[in-house]
Amino acid sequence: MTFKMIHENYNVSDLDRSLAFYEKALGLKESRRITADDGSFIIVYVKNEESDFELELTWLRDHPQPYNLGECEFHLAFRTADFEAAHALHKEMGCICFENTSMGIYFITDPDGYWLEIVPVR
């Protein structure tokens, strides 16, 4: 029996802000959307041409408070061939939250506080 990873879900407080962030910071664009008939939720899947893997962004109408992410001891990782340009973009966006120069990686944070690791091609 085998399994293929297909998506990860992040709940977001402002869907438009999150969609703009993920497109600018990581080049992820909307691939499909599900909207509840009663307007109680919207699910948007984002991805890029590099992979079939999707990030599922879920907005819940009846969840006005910030999401509790605990100690943020989880993250998604993204590899880039243009590490220096990515770092410059993320620095300009003000979203770099941690750098580990000895490992040659850094992390950015999205508008809801989720951490995303940026790794160079090695």
Coordinates of C-alpha atoms in Angstrom, one line a residue:
M1 CA 0.0 0.0 0.0
T2 CA 1.4 3.5 -0.9
F3 CA 0.2 7.0 -0.2
K4 CA 0.8 10.3 -1.9
M5 CA 0.7 13.5 0.0
I6 CA -1.8 15.8 -1.7
H7 CA -2.4 18.8 0.6
E8 CA -1.9 20.5 3.9
N9 CA -4.6 22.7 5.6
Y10 CA -4.1 26.1 7.2
N11 CA -7.0 28.0 8.7
V12 CA -6.8 31.7 7.9
S13 CA -8.5 34.8 9.3
D14 CA -8.4 36.9 6.2
L15 CA -8.6 34.9 3.0
D16 CA -7.8 37.7 0.6
R17 CA -4.7 38.8 2.6
S18 CA -3.5 35.2 2.8
L19 CA -4.0 34.6 -0.9
A20 CA -2.0 37.8 -1.7
F21 CA 0.8 36.7 0.7
Y22 CA 1.2 33.2 -0.7
E23 CA 1.2 34.5 -4.3
K24 CA 3.8 37.2 -3.7
A25 CA 6.0 35.3 -1.3
L26 CA 5.9 31.8 -2.8
G27 CA 4.2 32.1 -6.2
L28 CA 1.3 29.9 -5.1
K29 CA -1.9 30.6 -7.1
E30 CA -5.5 29.5 -6.6
S31 CA -6.2 26.2 -8.3
R32 CA -9.8 25.6 -7.0
R33 CA -12.3 26.9 -4.5
I34 CA -15.2 25.5 -2.4
T35 CA -17.7 27.8 -0.9
A36 CA -20.4 26.7 1.5
D37 CA -24.0 27.4 0.4
D38 CA -24.7 29.2 3.6
G39 CA -21.4 31.2 3.5
S40 CA -20.0 29.6 6.6
F41 CA -16.7 28.6 5.0
I42 CA -14.5 29.1 2.0
I43 CA -11.8 26.6 1.1
V44 CA -9.2 27.7 -1.5
Y45 CA -6.4 25.4 -2.7
V46 CA -3.2 27.1 -3.9
K47 CA -0.3 25.5 -5.7
N48 CA 2.4 26.2 -8.3
E49 CA 3.8 24.4 -11.4
E50 CA 6.6 22.8 -9.4
S51 CA 4.4 20.2 -7.7
D52 CA 1.0 18.6 -7.4
F53 CA 1.0 19.3 -3.7
E54 CA -1.6 21.9 -2.7
L55 CA -1.9 24.2 0.3
E56 CA -5.6 24.4 1.5
L57 CA -6.5 27.7 3.0
T58 CA -9.7 27.6 5.0
W59 CA -11.7 30.6 6.1
L60 CA -14.4 30.1 8.7
R61 CA -17.0 32.8 9.1
D62 CA -17.8 32.0 12.7
H63 CA -14.1 32.0 13.9
P64 CA -13.3 35.7 14.5
Q65 CA -10.5 35.2 17.0
P66 CA -6.9 34.5 16.0
Y67 CA -5.9 30.9 15.6
N68 CA -3.9 29.4 18.4
L69 CA -0.8 27.9 16.8
G70 CA 0.8 26.7 20.0
E71 CA 4.6 27.1 19.8
C72 CA 4.8 26.9 16.0
E73 CA 6.8 23.8 16.2
F74 CA 5.6 22.8 12.7
H75 CA 6.1 24.2 9.2
L76 CA 6.0 23.6 5.5
A77 CA 9.3 23.7 3.6
F78 CA 9.9 25.2 0.2
R79 CA 13.1 24.7 -1.9
T80 CA 14.3 27.4 -4.3
A81 CA 17.1 27.6 -6.9
D82 CA 17.3 31.4 -6.4
F83 CA 17.8 31.5 -2.6
E84 CA 19.3 35.0 -2.6
A85 CA 16.5 36.6 -4.6
A86 CA 13.9 34.8 -2.4
H87 CA 15.7 36.1 0.8
A88 CA 15.7 39.6 -0.6
L89 CA 12.0 39.5 -1.5
H90 CA 11.1 38.1 1.9
K91 CA 13.2 40.7 3.7
E92 CA 11.5 43.4 1.7
M93 CA 8.1 41.9 2.7
G94 CA 9.2 41.9 6.3
C95 CA 8.1 38.3 6.8
I96 CA 11.4 36.7 7.8
C97 CA 10.9 35.4 11.3
F98 CA 14.0 33.3 11.9
E99 CA 17.3 32.7 10.1
N100 CA 19.7 29.8 10.7
T101 CA 22.8 30.8 8.8
S102 CA 24.8 27.8 9.9
M103 CA 22.3 25.5 8.2
G104 CA 21.8 28.0 5.3
I105 CA 18.0 28.2 5.7
Y106 CA 15.5 30.7 7.0
F107 CA 11.8 30.9 7.9
I108 CA 9.0 33.3 6.9
T109 CA 5.7 33.7 8.7
D110 CA 2.4 34.1 6.9
P111 CA -0.3 36.6 8.0
D112 CA -1.7 34.1 10.6
G113 CA 1.6 33.1 12.1
Y114 CA 2.3 29.9 10.2
W115 CA 6.0 29.3 9.7
L116 CA 7.4 28.4 6.2
E117 CA 11.0 27.2 5.7
I118 CA 13.0 28.3 2.8
V119 CA 15.8 26.0 1.7
P120 CA 18.2 26.4 -1.2
V121 CA 18.8 23.8 -3.8
R122 CA 21.9 21.9 -2.7

